[in-house]
XYZ file of C-alpha atoms in Angstrom:
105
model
C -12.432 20.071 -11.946
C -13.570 18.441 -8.703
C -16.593 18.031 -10.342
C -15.101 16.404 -13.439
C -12.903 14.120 -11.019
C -16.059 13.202 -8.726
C -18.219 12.529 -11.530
C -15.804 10.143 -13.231
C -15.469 8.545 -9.596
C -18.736 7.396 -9.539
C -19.364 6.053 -13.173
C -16.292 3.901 -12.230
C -17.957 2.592 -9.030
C -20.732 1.946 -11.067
C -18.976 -0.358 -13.335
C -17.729 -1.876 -10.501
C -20.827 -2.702 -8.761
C -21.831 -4.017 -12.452
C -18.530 -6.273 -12.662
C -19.136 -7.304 -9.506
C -23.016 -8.494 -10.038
C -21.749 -9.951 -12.770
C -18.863 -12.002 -11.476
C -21.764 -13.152 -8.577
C -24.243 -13.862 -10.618
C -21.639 -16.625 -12.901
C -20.376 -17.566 -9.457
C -23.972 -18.519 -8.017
C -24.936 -20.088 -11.833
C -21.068 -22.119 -11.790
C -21.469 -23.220 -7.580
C -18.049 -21.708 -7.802
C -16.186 -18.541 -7.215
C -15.483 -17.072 -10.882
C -13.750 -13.241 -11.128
C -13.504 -12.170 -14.611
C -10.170 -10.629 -15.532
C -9.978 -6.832 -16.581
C -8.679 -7.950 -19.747
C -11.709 -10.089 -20.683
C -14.065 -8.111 -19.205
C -12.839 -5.304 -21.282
C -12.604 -7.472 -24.675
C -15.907 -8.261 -24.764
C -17.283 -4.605 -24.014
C -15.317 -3.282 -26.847
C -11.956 -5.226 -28.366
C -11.230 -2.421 -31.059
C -9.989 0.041 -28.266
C -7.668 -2.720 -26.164
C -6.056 -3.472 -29.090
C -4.950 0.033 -29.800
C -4.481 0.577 -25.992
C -2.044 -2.683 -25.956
C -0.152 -1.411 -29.202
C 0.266 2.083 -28.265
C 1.381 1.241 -25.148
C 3.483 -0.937 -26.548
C 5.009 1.488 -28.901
C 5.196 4.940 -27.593
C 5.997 3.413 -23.428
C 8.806 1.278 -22.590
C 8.276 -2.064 -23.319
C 9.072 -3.469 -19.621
C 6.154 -1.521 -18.295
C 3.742 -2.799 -20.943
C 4.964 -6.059 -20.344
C 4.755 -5.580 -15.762
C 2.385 -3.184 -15.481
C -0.248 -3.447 -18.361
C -0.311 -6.839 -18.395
C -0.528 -7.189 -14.427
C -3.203 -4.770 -14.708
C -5.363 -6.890 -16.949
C -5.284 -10.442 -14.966
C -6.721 -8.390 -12.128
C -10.605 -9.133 -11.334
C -12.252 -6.418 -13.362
C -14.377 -4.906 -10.100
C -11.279 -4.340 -8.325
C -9.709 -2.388 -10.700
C -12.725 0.129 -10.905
C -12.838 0.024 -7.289
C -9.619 1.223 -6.796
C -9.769 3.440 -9.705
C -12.809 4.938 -8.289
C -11.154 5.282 -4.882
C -8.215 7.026 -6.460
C -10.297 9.856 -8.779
C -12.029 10.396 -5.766
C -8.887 11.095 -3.603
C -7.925 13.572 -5.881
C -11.307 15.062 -6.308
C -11.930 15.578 -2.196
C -12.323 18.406 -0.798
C -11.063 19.420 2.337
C -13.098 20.854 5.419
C -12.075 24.038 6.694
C -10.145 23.373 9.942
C -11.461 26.319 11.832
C -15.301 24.850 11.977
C -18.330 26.001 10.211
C -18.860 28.714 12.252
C -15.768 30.977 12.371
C -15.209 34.490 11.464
């Protein structure tokens, strides 16, 4: 599972380093700072699957958090939202070192 957990970790640091090359590349082309939202960023890799995202969220989840949360979520620069997705999975995937050393017993 901590494989699993790690794994996913780095394709979402991956698509945050590619959000983020993206976002510097328009900022460098515009002579201005541009951050492309999640939701954007999202609708143009594949609009099919927000869609169903927004309307099962909206009809299986309370409505307040799809209308807080999801939608909070999705003005948020789209490389910061990987990054601290990819932060979290690998939180959960870490592994512990023993605290009696290497080299005990």
């Amino acid at each position: 599972m901590r494989f699993l957990l790690r794994l996913a970790s780095l394709v979402a640091l991956a698509a945050a380093v590619i959000a983020g090359t993206i976002d510097s590349i328009q900022s460098v082309a515009a002579s201005a700072v541009v951050m492309t939202p999640m939701s954007e960023a999202w609708q143009d890799v594949s609009p099919d699957t927000l869609t169903s995202l927004q309307s099962a969220l909206s009809y299986y989840i309370h409505p307040r958090f799809y209308a807080f949360i999801f939608q909070w979520l999705m003005l948020q620069p789209a490389f910061a939202v990987f990054l601290v997705i990819a932060l979290l999975l690998w939180m959960i995937g870490y592994k512990k070192p023993p605290i009696a050393g290497r080299f005990t017993a």
